[in-house]
Short mmCIF file of C-alpha atoms in Angstrom, two decimals:
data_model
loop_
_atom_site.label_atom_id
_atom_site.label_comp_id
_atom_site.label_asym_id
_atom_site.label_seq_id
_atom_site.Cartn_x
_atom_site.Cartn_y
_atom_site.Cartn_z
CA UNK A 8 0.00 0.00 0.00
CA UNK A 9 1.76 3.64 -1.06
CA UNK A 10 2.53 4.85 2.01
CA UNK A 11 0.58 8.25 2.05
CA UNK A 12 -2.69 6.26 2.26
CA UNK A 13 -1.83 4.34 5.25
CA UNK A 14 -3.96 5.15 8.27
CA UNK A 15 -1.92 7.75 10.89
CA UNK A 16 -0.60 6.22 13.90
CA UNK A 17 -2.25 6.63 17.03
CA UNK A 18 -0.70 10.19 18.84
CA UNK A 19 0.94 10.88 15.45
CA UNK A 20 0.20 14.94 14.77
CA UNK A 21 -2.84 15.46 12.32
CA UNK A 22 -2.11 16.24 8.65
CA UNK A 23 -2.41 19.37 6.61
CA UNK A 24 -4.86 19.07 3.92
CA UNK A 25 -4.85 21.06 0.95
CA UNK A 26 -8.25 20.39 -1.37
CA UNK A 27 -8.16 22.10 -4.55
CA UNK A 28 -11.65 23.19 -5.72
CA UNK A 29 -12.60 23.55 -8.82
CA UNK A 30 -14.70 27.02 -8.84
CA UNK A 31 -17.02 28.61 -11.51
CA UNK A 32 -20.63 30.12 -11.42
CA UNK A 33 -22.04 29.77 -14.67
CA UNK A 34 -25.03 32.55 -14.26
CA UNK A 35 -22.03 34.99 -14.35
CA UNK A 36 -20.91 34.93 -18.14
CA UNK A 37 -17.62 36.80 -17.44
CA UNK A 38 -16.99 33.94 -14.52
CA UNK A 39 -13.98 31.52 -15.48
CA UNK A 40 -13.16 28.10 -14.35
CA UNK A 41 -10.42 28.44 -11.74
CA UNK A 42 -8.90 26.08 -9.07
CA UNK A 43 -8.70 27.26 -5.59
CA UNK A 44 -6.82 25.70 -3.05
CA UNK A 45 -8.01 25.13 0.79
CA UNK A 46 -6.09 24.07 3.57
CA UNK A 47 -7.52 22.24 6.92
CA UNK A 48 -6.32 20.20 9.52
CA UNK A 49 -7.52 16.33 9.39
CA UNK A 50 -9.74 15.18 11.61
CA UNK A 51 -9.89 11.19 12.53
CA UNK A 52 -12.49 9.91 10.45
CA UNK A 53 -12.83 12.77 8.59
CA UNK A 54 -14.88 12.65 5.20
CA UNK A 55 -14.61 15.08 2.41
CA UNK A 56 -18.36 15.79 3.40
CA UNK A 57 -17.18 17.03 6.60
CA UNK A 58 -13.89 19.02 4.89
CA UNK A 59 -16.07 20.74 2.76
CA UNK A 60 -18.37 21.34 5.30
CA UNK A 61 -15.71 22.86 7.66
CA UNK A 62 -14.65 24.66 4.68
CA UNK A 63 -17.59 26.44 3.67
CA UNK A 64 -18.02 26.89 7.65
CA UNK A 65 -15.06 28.71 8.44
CA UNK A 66 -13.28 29.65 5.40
CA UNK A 67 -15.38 30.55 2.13
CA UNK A 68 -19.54 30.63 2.51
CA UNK A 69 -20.27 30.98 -0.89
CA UNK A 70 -18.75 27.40 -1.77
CA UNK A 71 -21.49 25.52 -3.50
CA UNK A 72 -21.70 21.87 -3.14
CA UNK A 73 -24.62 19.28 -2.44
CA UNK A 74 -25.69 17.35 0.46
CA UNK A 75 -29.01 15.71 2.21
CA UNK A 76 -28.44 12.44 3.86
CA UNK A 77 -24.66 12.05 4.47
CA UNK A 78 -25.07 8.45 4.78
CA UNK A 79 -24.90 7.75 1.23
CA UNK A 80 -28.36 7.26 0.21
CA UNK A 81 -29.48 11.12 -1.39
CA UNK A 82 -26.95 10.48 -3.93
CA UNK A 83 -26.68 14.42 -4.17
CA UNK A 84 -22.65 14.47 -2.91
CA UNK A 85 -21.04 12.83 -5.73
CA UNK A 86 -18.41 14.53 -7.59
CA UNK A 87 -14.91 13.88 -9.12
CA UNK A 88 -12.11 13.67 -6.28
CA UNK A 89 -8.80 13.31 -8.41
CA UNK A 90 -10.80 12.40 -11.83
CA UNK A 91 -12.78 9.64 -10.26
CA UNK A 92 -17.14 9.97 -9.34
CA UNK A 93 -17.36 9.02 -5.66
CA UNK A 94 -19.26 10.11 -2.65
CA UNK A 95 -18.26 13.05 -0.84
CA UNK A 96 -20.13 11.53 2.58
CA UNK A 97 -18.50 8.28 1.55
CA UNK A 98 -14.87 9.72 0.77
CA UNK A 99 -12.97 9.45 4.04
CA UNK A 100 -9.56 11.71 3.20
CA UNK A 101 -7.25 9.33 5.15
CA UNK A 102 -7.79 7.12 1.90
CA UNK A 103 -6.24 10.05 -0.26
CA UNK A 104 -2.75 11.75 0.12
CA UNK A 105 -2.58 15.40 1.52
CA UNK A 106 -3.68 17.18 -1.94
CA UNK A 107 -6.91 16.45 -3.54
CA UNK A 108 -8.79 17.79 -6.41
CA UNK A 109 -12.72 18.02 -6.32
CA UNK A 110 -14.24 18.92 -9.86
CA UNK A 111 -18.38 18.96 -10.19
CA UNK A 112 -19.14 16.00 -12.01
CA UNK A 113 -19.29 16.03 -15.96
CA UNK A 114 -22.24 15.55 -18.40
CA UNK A 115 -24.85 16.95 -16.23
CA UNK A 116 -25.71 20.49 -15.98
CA UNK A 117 -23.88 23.01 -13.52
CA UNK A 118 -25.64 24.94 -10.97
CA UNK A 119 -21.81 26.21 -9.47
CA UNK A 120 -18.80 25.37 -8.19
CA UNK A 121 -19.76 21.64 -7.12
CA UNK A 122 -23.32 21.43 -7.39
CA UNK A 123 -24.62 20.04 -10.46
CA UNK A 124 -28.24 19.77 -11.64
CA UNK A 125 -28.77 15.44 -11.82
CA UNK A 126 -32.33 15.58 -11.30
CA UNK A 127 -33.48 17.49 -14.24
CA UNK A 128 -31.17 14.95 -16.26
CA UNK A 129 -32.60 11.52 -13.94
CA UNK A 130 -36.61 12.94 -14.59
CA UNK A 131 -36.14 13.60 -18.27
CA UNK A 132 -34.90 9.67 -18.48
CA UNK A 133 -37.42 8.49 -16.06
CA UNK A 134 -40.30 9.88 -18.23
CA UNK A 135 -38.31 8.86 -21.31
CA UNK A 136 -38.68 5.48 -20.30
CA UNK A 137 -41.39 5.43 -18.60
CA UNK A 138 -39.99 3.68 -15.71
CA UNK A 139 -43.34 2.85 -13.62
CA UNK A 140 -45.28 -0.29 -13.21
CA UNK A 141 -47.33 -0.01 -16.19
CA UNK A 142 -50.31 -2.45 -16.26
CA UNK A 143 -53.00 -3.04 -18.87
CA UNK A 144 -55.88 -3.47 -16.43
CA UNK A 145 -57.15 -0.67 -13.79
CA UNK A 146 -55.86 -1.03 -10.43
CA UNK A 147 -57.66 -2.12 -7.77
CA UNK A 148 -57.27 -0.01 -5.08
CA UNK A 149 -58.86 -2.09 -2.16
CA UNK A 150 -57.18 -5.51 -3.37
CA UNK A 151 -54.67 -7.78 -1.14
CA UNK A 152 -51.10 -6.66 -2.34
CA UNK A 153 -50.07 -9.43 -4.71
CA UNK A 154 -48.01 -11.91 -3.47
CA UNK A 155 -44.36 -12.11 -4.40
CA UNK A 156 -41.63 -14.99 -4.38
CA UNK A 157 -38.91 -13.70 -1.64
CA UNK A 158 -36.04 -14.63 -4.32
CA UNK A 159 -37.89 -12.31 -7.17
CA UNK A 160 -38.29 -9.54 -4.35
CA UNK A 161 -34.93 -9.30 -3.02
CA UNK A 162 -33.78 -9.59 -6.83
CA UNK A 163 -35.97 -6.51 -7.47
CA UNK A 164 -35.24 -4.74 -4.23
CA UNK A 165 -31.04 -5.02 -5.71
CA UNK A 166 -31.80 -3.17 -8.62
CA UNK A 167 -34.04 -0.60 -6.74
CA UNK A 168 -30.96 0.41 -4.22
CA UNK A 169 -29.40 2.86 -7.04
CA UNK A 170 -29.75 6.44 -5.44
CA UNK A 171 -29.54 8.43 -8.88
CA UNK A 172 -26.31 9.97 -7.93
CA UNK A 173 -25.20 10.27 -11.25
CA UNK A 174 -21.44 8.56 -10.87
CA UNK A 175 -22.18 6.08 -13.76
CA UNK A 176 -23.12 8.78 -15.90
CA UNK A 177 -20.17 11.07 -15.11
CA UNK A 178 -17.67 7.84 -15.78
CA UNK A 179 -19.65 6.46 -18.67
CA UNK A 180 -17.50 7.12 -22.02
CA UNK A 181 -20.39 6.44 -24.83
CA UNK A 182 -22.41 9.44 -22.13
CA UNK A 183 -19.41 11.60 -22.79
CA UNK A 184 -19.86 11.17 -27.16
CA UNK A 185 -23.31 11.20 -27.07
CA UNK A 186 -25.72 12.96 -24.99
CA UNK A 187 -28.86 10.60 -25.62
CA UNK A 188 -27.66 7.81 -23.91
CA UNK A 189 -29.52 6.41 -21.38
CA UNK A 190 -26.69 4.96 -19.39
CA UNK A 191 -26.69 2.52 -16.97
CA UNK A 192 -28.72 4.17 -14.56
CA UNK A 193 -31.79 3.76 -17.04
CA UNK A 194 -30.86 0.90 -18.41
CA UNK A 195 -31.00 -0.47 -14.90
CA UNK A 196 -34.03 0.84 -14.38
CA UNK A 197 -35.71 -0.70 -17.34
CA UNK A 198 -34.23 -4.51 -16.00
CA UNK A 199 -35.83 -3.17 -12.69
CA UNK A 200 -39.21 -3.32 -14.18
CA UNK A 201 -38.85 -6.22 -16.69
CA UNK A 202 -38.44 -8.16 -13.47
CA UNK A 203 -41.97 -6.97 -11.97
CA UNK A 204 -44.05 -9.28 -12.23
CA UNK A 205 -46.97 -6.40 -11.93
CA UNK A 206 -45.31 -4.62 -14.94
CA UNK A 207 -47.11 -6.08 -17.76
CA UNK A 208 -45.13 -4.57 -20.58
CA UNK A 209 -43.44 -7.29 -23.06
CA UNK A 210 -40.28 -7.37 -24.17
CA UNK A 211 -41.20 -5.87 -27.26
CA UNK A 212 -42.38 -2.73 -25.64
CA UNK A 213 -39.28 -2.85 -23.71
CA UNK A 214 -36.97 -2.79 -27.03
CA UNK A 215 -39.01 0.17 -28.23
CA UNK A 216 -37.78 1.84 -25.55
CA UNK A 217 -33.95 0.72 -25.38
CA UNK A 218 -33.75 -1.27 -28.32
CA UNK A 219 -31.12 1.76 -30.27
CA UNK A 220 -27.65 2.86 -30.18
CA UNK A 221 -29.22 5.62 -27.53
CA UNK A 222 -30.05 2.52 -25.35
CA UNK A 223 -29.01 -1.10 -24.64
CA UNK A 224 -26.91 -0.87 -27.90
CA UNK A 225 -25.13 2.28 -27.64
CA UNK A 226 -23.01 1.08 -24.70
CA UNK A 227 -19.29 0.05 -25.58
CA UNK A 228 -18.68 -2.33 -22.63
CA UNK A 229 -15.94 -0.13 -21.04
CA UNK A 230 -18.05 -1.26 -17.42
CA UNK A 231 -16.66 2.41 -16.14
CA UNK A 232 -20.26 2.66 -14.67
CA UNK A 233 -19.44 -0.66 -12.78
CA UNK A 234 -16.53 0.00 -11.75
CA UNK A 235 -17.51 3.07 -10.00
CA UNK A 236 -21.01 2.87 -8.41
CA UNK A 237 -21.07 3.51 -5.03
CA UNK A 238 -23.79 0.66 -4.07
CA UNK A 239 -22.18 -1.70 -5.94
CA UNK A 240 -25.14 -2.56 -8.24
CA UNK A 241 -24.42 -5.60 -10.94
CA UNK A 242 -24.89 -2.91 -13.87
CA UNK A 243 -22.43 -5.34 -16.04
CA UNK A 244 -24.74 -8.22 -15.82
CA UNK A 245 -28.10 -6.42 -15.83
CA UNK A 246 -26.85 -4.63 -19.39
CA UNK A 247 -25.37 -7.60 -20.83
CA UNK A 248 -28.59 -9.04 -19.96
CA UNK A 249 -30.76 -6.81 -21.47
CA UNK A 250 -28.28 -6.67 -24.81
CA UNK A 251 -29.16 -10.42 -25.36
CA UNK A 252 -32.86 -9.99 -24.62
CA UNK A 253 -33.76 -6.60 -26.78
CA UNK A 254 -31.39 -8.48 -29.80
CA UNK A 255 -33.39 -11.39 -29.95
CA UNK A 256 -36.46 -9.53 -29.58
CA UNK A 257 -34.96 -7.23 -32.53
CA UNK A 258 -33.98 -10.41 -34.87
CA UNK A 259 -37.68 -12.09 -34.65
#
């Protein structure tokens, strides 16, 4: 292990942290990009969450970043932290050496500094795919919930733990060429609710949905999306999955 990323020794004196920010509000027209450089003191345990925090506490107000949860649910912390999507809450800065360089993530629209507009981007996809149960009968509001396998349910309920934060996106190379793409997030989504058993949509719905080179087809198999998401989702299965499904569907 590189030395600088080993965990301090009990007693040993705290490190100096510098975190280089990149800075820019885009409602100003004359506003540049710029990096600017903040120092802090570690704390044990400390996450870049907390250092930004501290930061925008004590050193510069206007810094604009995102946060809700801070347990890594919200999804609204990622950035890039030397090039790579991650967590802020879920960044602890012991992992990292004494410099480190936050940049807003790429792709998605920029609100400033940090803070990047994901939602607008995750709604436009959801209604582009319409990813709801859809069902070809009315619903009857005062039936029994149907009954569900436990192995189909907790198969479901993996799918359903991605938290939108946008990480595959940012690190998703065919994203970067071509703006339509759904990534993996909706890809994901759509295996999501070709699993339901309640979502009554065939497979040849499904391929007018994903069934392009803005969908299932459009992705190169780099697997940066799996290689980065912070809840560990199977996106490289679920997509090669789907590929093989929405091609045979496309050949008959």
């Amino acid at each position: 292990m590189n030395p600088l990323f080993r965990k301090p020794k009990p007693g040993a004196a705290p490190r100096r942290l510098t975190l280089h920010i990149l800075r820019c509000n885009p409602a100003d027209p004359a506003s540049k990009p710029y990096l600017q450089a903040f120092e802090l003191e570690e704390a044990e345990g400390m996450t870049l969450f907390i250092a930004l925090n501290e930061i925008r506490a004590t050193q510069d107000p206007s810094l604009q970043f995102d946060f809700v949860c801070r347990a890594g649910i919200c999804g609204s912390c990622a950035m890039l932290v030397d090039g790579r999507p991650a967590l802020a809450c879920r960044t602890l800065t012991r992992d990292y050496g004494s410099d480190i360089t936050l940049a807003p993530l790429p792709f998605f629209e920029l609100i400033g500094d940090l803070s990047v507009n994901t939602g607008k981007w995750m709604r436009g996809t959801a209604e582009r795919l319409q990813t709801w149960i859809a069902q070809s009968e009315a619903v009857d509001l005062d039936a029994l919930e149907a009954r569900m396998e436990p192995a189909l349910a907790e198969a479901i309920y993996e799918l359903d733990r991605c938290i939108e934060c946008g990480c595959c996106i940012a690190g998703c190379g065919t994203a970067q060429m071509n703006e339509n793409f759904v990534g993996a997030v909706g890809l994901n989504k759509i295996a999501r609710f070709r699993l339901d058993p309640r979502d009554t949509r065939s497979d040849a719905e499904f391929f007018e949905l994903i069934g392009d080179d803005d969908g299932v087809f459009g992705c190169m198999s780099l697997l940066g999306c799996h290689d980065i998401c912070p809840k560990d989702l199977p996106l490289q299965t679920q997509i090669a999955f789907l590929r093989r499904k929405m091609a045979v569907e496309g050949w008959c």
